[in-house]
Amino acid sequence: MGFLVDTQKEGGGHSWGYVRSLVRRKQVDSANGQQSHNGPHQLAKALTVPHLVAIGVGATIGAGVYILVGTVAREYSGPSLALSFLIAGIAAGLSAFCYAELSSRCPSAGSAYHYSYICVGEGAAWIIGWALILEYTIGGAAIARGISPNLALIFGGEDGLPAILARHQIPGLDVVVDPCAAVLVFVVTGLLCMGIKESTFAQGIVTAINVCVLLFVIVAGSYLGFKTGWAGYELPTGFFPFGVDGMFAGSATVFFAFIGFDSVASTAEEVKNPQRDLPIGIGLALLLCCSLYMMVSIVIVGLIPYYAMDPDTPISSAFASHDMQWAVYLITLGAVMALCSGLMGALLPQPRILMAMARDGLLPSIFSDVNRHTQVPVKATVATGLCAATLSFFMDVSQLAGMVSVGTLLAFTMVAVSVLILRYVPPDELPIPSSLQERIDSVSFLCGETKSSGHAGTSNSSQQPLISKSDASVDFPVIKNQEALGCWVSEENRRMVAGWSIMFTCIGAFLLSYAASSVSFQGLLRYSLCGIGGSLLLAGLVALSSIDQDDARHTFGHSGGYMCPFIPLLPIICILINMYLLVKLGSATWARVSVWLLIGVIVYVLYGRKHSSLANAVYVTTAHAEEIYREHEGSLA
């Protein structure tokens, strides 16, 4: 007969309980009909492919394109700038493939936070969610601060805005307040509170204007280029003035121009047909952004030599040099529209991440409230708007811009790791609410009775734990199938090899990235770390390529959706690229981020861990979980 194993009585100590709570994993939201946020508190199912493309393009193509092309061309790529964008787009596409599979299998709010919680554990999910909160808050504030000077240019110069909206320095303090930025954040916040369909429609209009301006740049620039002979390409320094290394360095810089498609995944719960529309929306948005970036780059670096570009206004200065001063106003309008769509793209995902974390008990429940009329998390949206507006009003957060990239790159890395886990070692147990204890006991008894009657005289050997219970201090027990001592031994060995291989792959990618980017290391130490990291990475790749993927990958979550190709090579390359970029962000950025992450650890220990919805969950093998839910649904019927 099957029986409960209460890990609270198995020793392990208080500190071991902390460790176990970090690796407890939750069930895919809406699986087996277990959506606690159903009914009137459910988000509106209103988005289709055009909406997703508008969100993705709007969040990705910000004002950076109007500045980035000049800086990267002058310092890294030269005329090969378009190739830098292409390589960066391909690298971002690797993460997009991983996002596409997970978003279609686990279509719930929270994006990378949600996927990490399901595949890796509560600790990793908390770090990802906490880092993304920082990213979207600082990102939104930085974008808002950049709108007012561009608006002033449209209205006649630096002093073109009304005094009530213009920037002012507080007497006696080195603080420049920006009322225009705060007002714009409040306007966007109000728009987001109206409803996902309404806010996405507005973002689509703003994004369409921005795309039209970029198309004007491409068409008019091509005309000027053919008319003047493409002076930027006829240089004695050739196509690679800084060498091929410069082109790759430029691609690492422009990679951050592609990180907006995470906003698409954050709206997964509001998509009408997530299994079909999410992969299409992510793919089309990334393809459109990459195409626009490349075409703008080809035109601009051809109009004037790369060394003559204005690093601050490369596109405007390129047209002005050909006596098209009137085009400067149109391009400035495009920059304003790009900033506005970027602001909406930054403020849209954060309330949904807050809501997802609050649903799981890691944050106060006030953030999980969904308005009955607009069907959006209004309280979380208002809280996000207040924080971003306050920052944008009082602080010039441009020096904190590097912190924005940490959250995205951590999320990209964790999503790639989650894909490997889903394919090779998907969770083989599910957390069941303690409210279903009677059904759990019933199914446990029936399963044990059937096992005993089917193996007369060997009932003692069948007493394997079917289910195990956790409490607030210790969790995540290992679930053993009743037949673990029989035909499942090879499967357990396969899962063990796969788990260790994934861990070695991540460690190897980190060591290789750290050694490759740390030029201050002595040659022997650097080469030794590269060798160790490369060996671990290669060993993990070979091991994962040699073993079979788990059969449960076909039924995990919402089956039948998009499947990421080239497993395990594609996610491993994605992990390596993102870890390299994380290391390259520099010690100053990591010092600032570490302070925020330390605050997050304190919040988790004092609140999140104790209030987690998994604190008293009962873990059951997948097959038994399905039986328990069938019994429960039958009793309700």
XYZ file of C-alpha atoms in Angstrom:
637
model
C 0.000 0.000 0.000
C 1.324 3.477 -0.903
C 1.960 5.908 1.905
C 2.794 9.540 2.615
C 6.331 10.622 3.356
C 6.362 13.758 5.471
C 9.762 15.287 4.910
C 9.284 17.357 8.023
C 10.118 14.208 9.981
C 13.077 13.183 7.899
C 15.585 15.459 9.560
C 17.738 17.562 7.359
C 17.875 20.571 9.651
C 16.615 24.096 9.231
C 19.325 25.187 6.764
C 18.669 22.167 4.560
C 15.024 23.215 4.506
C 16.080 26.576 3.059
C 17.966 24.814 0.274
C 15.042 22.564 -0.559
C 12.654 25.497 -0.728
C 14.868 27.046 -3.414
C 14.432 24.097 -5.781
C 10.737 23.342 -5.354
C 8.962 23.651 -8.686
C 5.386 24.539 -9.494
C 2.900 23.154 -11.961
C 2.222 24.697 -15.361
C -0.558 27.236 -14.825
C -3.913 26.057 -16.176
C -2.746 22.440 -16.404
C -5.450 20.054 -15.205
C -7.734 23.035 -14.944
C -5.919 24.347 -11.916
C -6.157 28.062 -12.551
C -6.802 29.725 -9.276
C -7.035 32.979 -11.175
C -9.942 31.820 -13.304
C -13.354 33.368 -13.710
C -13.750 37.107 -13.121
C -10.083 37.441 -12.158
C -8.756 36.044 -15.399
C -6.869 38.249 -17.842
C -8.645 39.092 -21.074
C -8.014 36.713 -23.990
C -7.821 39.434 -26.619
C -4.484 39.319 -28.459
C -3.752 37.923 -31.903
C -0.658 37.851 -34.129
C -0.892 41.530 -35.262
C -1.134 42.640 -31.626
C 1.903 40.553 -30.685
C 3.936 41.922 -33.589
C 3.014 45.475 -32.553
C 4.137 44.765 -28.969
C 7.363 43.096 -30.092
C 8.367 45.706 -32.659
C 7.325 48.582 -30.402
C 9.354 47.265 -27.476
C 12.398 46.414 -29.627
C 12.829 49.327 -32.034
C 13.324 52.196 -29.633
C 15.151 55.427 -30.173
C 18.414 53.502 -29.987
C 18.316 52.876 -33.710
C 18.518 56.638 -34.282
C 21.726 56.803 -32.219
C 23.192 53.297 -32.192
C 24.071 53.182 -35.888
C 26.418 56.164 -35.523
C 28.194 55.015 -32.360
C 28.763 51.426 -33.502
C 29.795 52.391 -37.029
C 32.342 54.936 -35.762
C 33.876 52.758 -33.065
C 33.504 49.143 -34.188
C 32.000 48.137 -37.508
C 32.413 50.839 -40.120
C 30.639 49.943 -43.385
C 30.062 46.389 -42.098
C 27.452 47.653 -39.628
C 24.650 45.736 -41.348
C 26.544 42.468 -40.786
C 26.871 43.346 -37.091
C 23.090 43.728 -36.897
C 22.630 40.449 -38.778
C 24.891 38.502 -36.400
C 23.220 40.095 -33.381
C 19.804 39.252 -34.832
C 20.805 35.611 -35.301
C 22.094 35.478 -31.704
C 18.834 36.978 -30.439
C 16.957 34.516 -32.627
C 18.440 31.622 -30.624
C 16.741 32.968 -27.516
C 13.584 33.614 -29.537
C 13.437 29.916 -30.499
C 13.626 28.951 -26.822
C 11.027 31.559 -25.829
C 8.699 30.338 -28.591
C 8.634 26.771 -27.256
C 8.210 27.682 -23.605
C 5.601 30.380 -24.239
C 3.447 27.975 -26.258
C 3.831 25.162 -23.712
C 3.416 27.350 -20.616
C 1.206 30.262 -21.752
C 0.936 32.250 -18.554
C 1.924 35.712 -17.389
C 5.450 36.127 -16.108
C 7.484 34.889 -19.104
C 10.992 33.856 -17.956
C 9.993 33.970 -14.266
C 7.181 31.519 -14.936
C 9.348 29.158 -17.015
C 12.135 29.167 -14.417
C 9.679 28.339 -11.634
C 8.371 25.348 -13.557
C 11.677 23.941 -14.821
C 14.426 25.091 -12.427
C 12.946 26.041 -9.078
C 11.642 28.760 -6.808
C 15.030 30.309 -6.015
C 16.021 30.819 -9.650
C 12.527 32.073 -10.481
C 12.688 34.656 -7.702
C 16.057 35.983 -8.895
C 14.795 36.231 -12.485
C 11.556 37.948 -11.465
C 13.342 40.349 -9.120
C 15.927 41.222 -11.802
C 13.204 41.807 -14.404
C 11.420 44.202 -12.026
C 14.612 46.253 -11.879
C 15.049 46.072 -15.645
C 11.596 47.327 -16.557
C 11.527 50.050 -13.887
C 14.891 51.559 -14.817
C 14.284 50.957 -18.525
C 10.952 52.759 -18.436
C 12.384 55.689 -16.468
C 15.372 56.024 -18.829
C 13.136 56.012 -21.896
C 10.808 58.603 -20.381
C 13.762 60.916 -19.615
C 14.780 60.727 -23.261
C 11.428 61.860 -24.655
C 11.342 65.461 -23.415
C 14.487 66.743 -25.231
C 13.269 65.194 -28.495
C 9.828 66.715 -28.010
C 11.477 70.084 -27.396
C 13.310 69.828 -30.728
C 9.999 69.349 -32.542
C 8.563 72.447 -30.845
C 11.442 74.710 -31.731
C 14.519 73.800 -29.721
C 15.679 73.067 -26.194
C 13.312 75.679 -24.723
C 10.369 74.698 -26.890
C 8.339 72.965 -24.167
C 6.030 74.929 -21.828
C 7.665 75.904 -18.552
C 5.478 73.507 -16.568
C 6.843 70.566 -18.582
C 10.411 71.739 -19.146
C 13.354 70.431 -17.129
C 14.409 72.468 -14.092
C 17.307 72.201 -11.703
C 16.389 72.302 -8.022
C 18.278 75.232 -6.405
C 21.093 74.074 -4.164
C 20.889 70.478 -5.352
C 22.459 68.697 -8.281
C 19.057 67.348 -9.311
C 17.334 68.087 -12.619
C 13.634 67.249 -12.477
C 11.750 66.285 -15.623
C 7.982 66.855 -15.292
C 7.383 65.874 -18.931
C 8.842 62.413 -18.332
C 6.643 61.825 -15.279
C 3.512 63.033 -17.111
C 4.217 60.697 -20.039
C 4.647 57.743 -17.667
C 1.286 58.536 -16.039
C -0.381 58.811 -19.474
C 0.991 55.433 -20.548
C 0.032 53.907 -17.184
C -3.536 55.137 -17.599
C -3.634 53.708 -21.102
C -2.398 50.316 -19.877
C -5.117 50.300 -17.192
C -7.835 50.685 -19.839
C -7.309 47.185 -21.198
C -4.762 45.112 -23.067
C -6.537 45.438 -26.414
C -6.885 49.224 -26.131
C -3.274 49.779 -25.042
C -1.951 47.425 -27.718
C -3.984 49.250 -30.362
C -2.441 52.550 -29.267
C 1.007 51.011 -29.281
C 0.348 49.670 -32.763
C -0.443 53.181 -34.036
C 2.698 54.669 -32.462
C 4.821 51.784 -33.758
C 3.346 52.151 -37.260
C 4.381 55.831 -37.335
C 7.894 54.874 -36.244
C 8.134 52.160 -38.918
C 6.902 54.611 -41.566
C 9.670 57.051 -40.584
C 12.252 54.279 -40.854
C 10.865 53.301 -44.267
C 11.209 56.942 -45.306
C 14.845 56.843 -44.168
C 15.419 53.692 -46.219
C 13.679 54.900 -49.395
C 14.906 58.508 -49.340
C 18.375 57.423 -48.243
C 18.593 54.890 -51.063
C 17.643 57.590 -53.565
C 20.361 59.881 -52.212
C 22.854 57.024 -52.177
C 22.330 56.128 -55.835
C 22.373 59.809 -56.711
C 25.661 60.557 -54.932
C 27.445 57.258 -55.542
C 27.392 55.733 -52.046
C 30.411 57.637 -50.771
C 30.472 55.725 -47.505
C 31.407 52.475 -49.223
C 34.191 53.860 -51.424
C 36.851 54.145 -48.738
C 40.514 53.083 -48.773
C 40.044 51.354 -45.403
C 37.736 48.802 -47.017
C 34.601 47.121 -45.735
C 36.163 46.121 -42.373
C 38.186 49.146 -41.188
C 38.417 47.683 -37.666
C 38.836 44.123 -38.890
C 36.436 41.219 -38.512
C 36.941 41.451 -34.745
C 35.505 44.960 -34.858
C 32.434 43.706 -36.665
C 31.859 41.047 -33.979
C 32.436 43.616 -31.219
C 29.809 45.775 -32.903
C 27.369 42.853 -32.976
C 27.825 42.370 -29.224
C 26.940 46.041 -28.744
C 23.861 46.076 -30.977
C 22.623 42.777 -29.509
C 20.842 44.820 -26.855
C 18.747 46.418 -29.596
C 16.928 43.071 -29.999
C 15.903 42.316 -26.432
C 12.325 43.566 -26.632
C 10.594 40.327 -27.596
C 10.476 39.246 -23.946
C 7.521 41.649 -23.743
C 5.631 39.411 -26.172
C 6.116 36.347 -23.982
C 4.895 38.266 -20.918
C 1.436 38.638 -22.507
C 1.065 34.886 -23.181
C -1.945 34.539 -20.886
C -3.833 37.178 -22.880
C -3.357 35.555 -26.304
C -6.391 33.885 -27.879
C -4.458 30.981 -29.405
C -1.067 30.979 -27.623
C 0.233 27.719 -29.060
C -0.030 29.048 -32.602
C 0.156 32.827 -32.239
C 3.020 33.256 -29.755
C 5.754 31.567 -31.851
C 4.523 33.395 -34.964
C 4.347 36.740 -33.160
C 7.841 36.398 -31.653
C 9.344 35.252 -34.962
C 7.703 37.942 -37.102
C 8.588 40.719 -34.660
C 12.238 39.683 -34.563
C 12.427 39.254 -38.351
C 10.862 42.669 -38.989
C 13.154 44.395 -36.485
C 16.282 42.764 -37.885
C 15.294 43.685 -41.451
C 14.649 47.323 -40.541
C 17.887 47.605 -38.584
C 19.923 46.174 -41.459
C 18.319 48.293 -44.178
C 18.722 51.504 -42.168
C 22.365 50.580 -41.518
C 23.077 49.867 -45.180
C 21.665 53.237 -46.196
C 23.182 55.448 -43.498
C 26.750 54.106 -43.645
C 26.589 54.508 -47.416
C 25.515 58.158 -47.371
C 28.508 59.487 -45.442
C 31.833 57.915 -44.326
C 31.550 56.187 -40.978
C 34.200 58.429 -39.393
C 32.225 61.564 -40.353
C 29.007 60.449 -38.627
C 27.582 62.441 -35.756
C 27.490 59.878 -32.915
C 24.467 61.576 -31.331
C 22.278 62.159 -34.409
C 23.721 59.988 -37.213
C 20.550 59.722 -39.332
C 19.577 63.391 -39.044
C 23.111 64.587 -39.795
C 23.353 62.262 -42.794
C 20.293 63.853 -44.402
C 21.335 67.356 -43.362
C 24.679 66.874 -45.123
C 22.721 66.365 -48.357
C 20.695 69.586 -47.909
C 17.562 67.822 -46.607
C 17.199 69.796 -43.395
C 13.426 69.370 -43.433
C 13.890 65.624 -42.996
C 15.446 66.249 -39.579
C 12.026 67.135 -38.132
C 10.483 63.979 -39.545
C 13.294 61.841 -38.154
C 12.968 63.527 -34.757
C 9.245 62.703 -34.820
C 10.174 59.083 -35.517
C 12.541 59.123 -32.528
C 9.752 60.452 -30.285
C 7.359 57.762 -31.518
C 10.033 55.110 -30.993
C 10.566 56.324 -27.431
C 6.831 56.322 -26.717
C 6.393 52.767 -28.030
C 9.481 51.721 -26.071
C 8.000 53.249 -22.910
C 4.807 51.266 -23.401
C 6.861 48.144 -24.079
C 8.787 48.675 -20.832
C 5.737 49.317 -18.625
C 3.558 46.523 -20.088
C 5.409 43.397 -18.843
C 6.235 44.432 -15.267
C 2.663 44.399 -13.847
C 2.240 40.898 -15.252
C 5.448 39.727 -13.607
C 4.336 41.269 -10.302
C 0.957 39.582 -10.735
C 2.542 36.187 -11.443
C 4.817 36.445 -8.398
C 1.884 37.511 -6.201
C -0.222 34.593 -7.448
C 2.547 32.273 -6.314
C 2.594 33.916 -2.886
C 6.088 35.392 -3.286
C 4.751 38.968 -3.196
C 1.684 40.453 -1.426
C -1.626 39.383 -2.937
C -2.609 42.971 -3.766
C -0.511 42.740 -6.924
C -2.479 39.719 -8.177
C -5.840 41.523 -8.285
C -7.329 41.721 -11.780
C -9.896 44.423 -12.487
C -13.282 42.920 -13.376
C -14.041 45.460 -16.098
C -10.720 46.009 -17.864
C -9.341 42.533 -17.056
C -5.840 43.857 -16.403
C -3.850 43.939 -13.113
C -4.646 47.584 -12.407
C -3.058 47.766 -8.959
C 0.210 46.268 -10.197
C 0.124 48.590 -13.223
C -0.405 51.676 -11.042
C 2.411 50.619 -8.713
C 4.710 50.173 -11.719
C 3.732 53.579 -13.099
C 4.300 55.339 -9.775
C 7.796 53.875 -9.388
C 8.815 54.646 -12.974
C 7.333 58.158 -12.843
C 9.130 58.967 -9.582
C 12.465 57.758 -10.952
C 12.045 59.608 -14.245
C 11.054 62.824 -12.461
C 13.971 63.005 -10.030
C 16.826 60.985 -11.525
C 18.861 60.834 -14.683
C 19.125 57.055 -14.799
C 21.264 56.873 -17.937
C 24.254 55.811 -15.829
C 22.183 52.853 -14.642
C 21.338 51.729 -18.183
C 23.715 48.758 -17.946
C 21.569 47.325 -15.164
C 18.711 46.990 -17.655
C 20.662 44.416 -19.646
C 21.358 42.176 -16.628
C 17.718 41.182 -16.162
C 17.226 40.410 -19.845
C 20.416 38.374 -20.221
C 19.703 36.426 -17.027
C 16.217 35.712 -18.356
C 17.571 34.629 -21.764
C 20.059 32.301 -20.079
C 17.479 30.755 -17.782
C 15.023 30.234 -20.638
C 17.667 28.296 -22.599
C 18.450 26.183 -19.519
C 14.719 25.581 -19.033
C 14.396 24.224 -22.570
C 17.169 21.699 -21.888
C 15.501 20.662 -18.630
C 12.107 20.345 -20.309
C 13.539 18.094 -23.024
C 15.798 15.859 -20.922
C 14.641 15.966 -17.282
C 11.120 17.447 -17.151
C 9.540 17.505 -13.685
C 8.109 14.047 -12.932
C 6.038 15.199 -9.990
C 3.317 17.814 -9.547
C 2.357 19.899 -6.507
C -1.212 19.243 -5.373
C -3.100 21.688 -3.108
C -3.451 20.365 0.419
C -7.194 21.022 0.078
C -7.357 17.839 -2.036
C -5.905 15.721 0.774
C -8.892 13.333 0.813
C -8.545 12.671 -2.915
C -4.805 12.210 -2.498
C -5.335 9.641 0.253
C -7.998 7.894 -1.818
C -5.860 7.581 -4.929
C -2.842 6.608 -2.852
C -4.844 3.835 -1.181
C -6.285 2.546 -4.459
C -2.909 2.523 -6.177
C -1.311 0.687 -3.263
C -4.172 -1.832 -3.075
C -3.985 -2.538 -6.798
C -0.246 -3.028 -6.576
C -0.568 -5.427 -3.656
C -3.288 -7.540 -5.278
C -1.381 -7.714 -8.515
C 1.779 -8.996 -6.820
C 0.644 -11.454 -4.185
C 3.286 -12.306 -1.667
C 5.513 -9.368 -2.650
C 3.569 -6.515 -1.138
C 6.494 -5.423 0.984
C 8.608 -4.692 -2.070
C 5.902 -2.516 -3.493
C 5.904 -0.048 -0.645
C 7.502 2.855 -2.475
C 6.425 6.390 -1.571
C 3.810 7.594 -4.020
C 3.523 11.088 -2.632
C 5.358 13.285 -0.239
C 4.409 16.370 1.665
C 6.264 19.603 2.227
C 5.931 22.383 4.730
C 7.189 25.943 4.958
C 10.667 24.869 6.016
C 11.469 21.857 3.859
C 10.182 21.036 0.444
C 10.830 19.391 -2.867
C 10.982 15.716 -1.921
C 12.180 13.196 -4.435
C 9.260 11.173 -5.763
C 9.849 7.501 -6.427
C 7.689 5.534 -8.786
C 6.556 2.159 -7.489
C 8.431 0.434 -10.289
C 11.675 2.350 -9.764
C 13.537 -0.814 -8.788
C 12.503 -2.581 -11.959
C 12.415 -1.472 -15.552
C 12.848 2.209 -14.683
C 16.458 1.909 -13.535
C 17.865 2.826 -16.954
C 15.491 5.764 -17.186
C 16.672 7.044 -13.806
C 20.266 6.721 -14.973
C 19.426 8.656 -18.139
C 17.852 11.456 -16.135
C 20.836 11.567 -13.796
C 23.309 11.767 -16.684
C 21.201 14.450 -18.372
C 20.945 16.508 -15.183
C 24.684 16.435 -14.543
C 25.394 17.193 -18.207
C 23.204 20.304 -18.120
C 24.965 21.478 -14.958
C 28.433 20.869 -16.461
C 27.369 22.732 -19.587
C 26.367 25.811 -17.595
C 29.543 25.751 -15.488
C 31.686 25.296 -18.604
C 29.953 28.160 -20.417
C 30.533 30.462 -17.443
C 34.230 29.562 -17.060
C 34.854 29.912 -20.785
C 33.052 33.270 -20.948
C 34.775 34.606 -17.844
C 38.247 33.597 -18.991
C 37.727 34.828 -22.558
C 36.598 38.277 -21.422
C 39.105 38.772 -18.586
C 42.128 40.158 -20.403
C 43.746 41.088 -17.063
C 44.378 37.424 -16.265
C 47.853 36.037 -16.821
C 48.201 33.898 -19.916
C 48.569 30.539 -18.161
C 45.598 31.090 -15.845
C 43.445 32.398 -18.648
C 44.213 29.512 -20.979
C 43.731 26.993 -18.180
C 40.260 28.357 -17.375
C 39.391 28.398 -21.062
C 40.513 24.786 -21.370
C 38.547 23.631 -18.326
C 35.440 25.561 -19.363
C 35.640 24.396 -22.952
C 36.098 20.778 -21.875
C 33.097 20.872 -19.563
C 30.986 22.562 -22.232
C 32.007 20.045 -24.874
C 31.491 17.104 -22.524
C 27.987 18.305 -21.681
C 27.134 18.804 -25.351
C 28.411 15.344 -26.326
C 26.603 13.661 -23.431
C 23.286 15.349 -24.175
C 23.634 14.574 -27.874
C 24.282 10.905 -27.091
C 21.291 10.211 -24.859
C 17.603 10.200 -25.682
C 15.309 13.034 -24.784
C 12.578 12.338 -22.254
C 9.319 10.969 -23.650
C 7.394 13.289 -21.314
C 8.492 16.280 -23.415
C 5.593 15.592 -25.771
C 2.947 15.890 -23.051
C 4.530 18.410 -20.686
C 2.368 21.491 -20.200
C 0.248 22.342 -23.242
C 1.334 19.696 -25.716
C 1.207 20.108 -29.466
C 2.825 23.540 -29.622
C 6.050 24.763 -31.164
C 9.207 22.677 -30.641
C 12.616 24.344 -30.605
C 14.954 22.800 -33.242
C 18.587 21.665 -32.959
C 18.460 20.416 -29.386
C 20.817 20.506 -27.467
C 23.144 22.620 -29.651
C 20.915 25.688 -30.027
C 20.173 26.273 -26.305
C 23.830 25.645 -25.386
C 25.033 28.264 -27.897
C 22.401 30.610 -26.483
C 23.675 30.018 -22.930
C 27.271 30.668 -24.008
C 26.440 33.925 -25.829
C 24.336 35.308 -22.999
C 26.866 34.401 -20.313
C 29.623 36.084 -22.320
C 27.556 39.258 -22.600
C 26.735 39.121 -18.886
C 30.408 38.959 -17.984
C 31.207 41.792 -20.409
C 28.826 44.173 -18.614
C 31.594 45.038 -16.180
C 32.191 45.070 -12.439
C 30.559 48.470 -11.845
C 27.252 47.292 -13.305
C 27.385 44.047 -11.352
C 28.137 45.940 -8.134
C 24.935 47.973 -8.568
C 22.898 44.912 -9.519
C 24.252 42.958 -6.544
C 22.761 45.538 -4.158
C 19.330 45.069 -5.737
C 19.670 41.269 -5.713
C 20.703 41.340 -2.044
C 17.537 43.289 -1.255
C 15.626 40.636 -3.180
C 17.187 37.835 -1.119
C 16.116 39.597 2.094
C 12.557 40.056 0.802
C 12.388 36.378 -0.199
C 13.681 35.101 3.132
C 11.413 37.354 5.202
C 8.255 37.094 3.079
C 8.316 35.068 -0.134
C 9.570 31.754 1.210
C 7.043 31.676 4.056
C 4.049 32.737 1.948
C 4.842 30.645 -1.128
C 1.858 28.755 -2.466
C 4.074 25.641 -2.480
C 4.850 25.881 1.235
C 2.261 23.208 2.092
C 1.938 21.508 -1.282
C 1.765 17.742 -1.621
C 3.926 16.382 -4.438
C 2.578 13.492 -6.470
C 3.896 11.633 -9.479
C 2.410 12.892 -12.741
C 0.264 9.813 -13.372
C -1.235 9.912 -9.890
C -1.810 13.669 -10.140
C -3.962 13.168 -13.212
C -5.961 10.502 -11.380
C -6.453 12.811 -8.384
C -7.736 15.605 -10.595
C -10.093 13.229 -12.413
C -11.465 12.057 -9.074
C -11.852 15.669 -7.919
C -13.598 16.797 -11.105
C -15.880 13.767 -10.934
C -16.910 14.603 -7.379
C -17.651 18.204 -8.375
C -19.755 17.035 -11.287
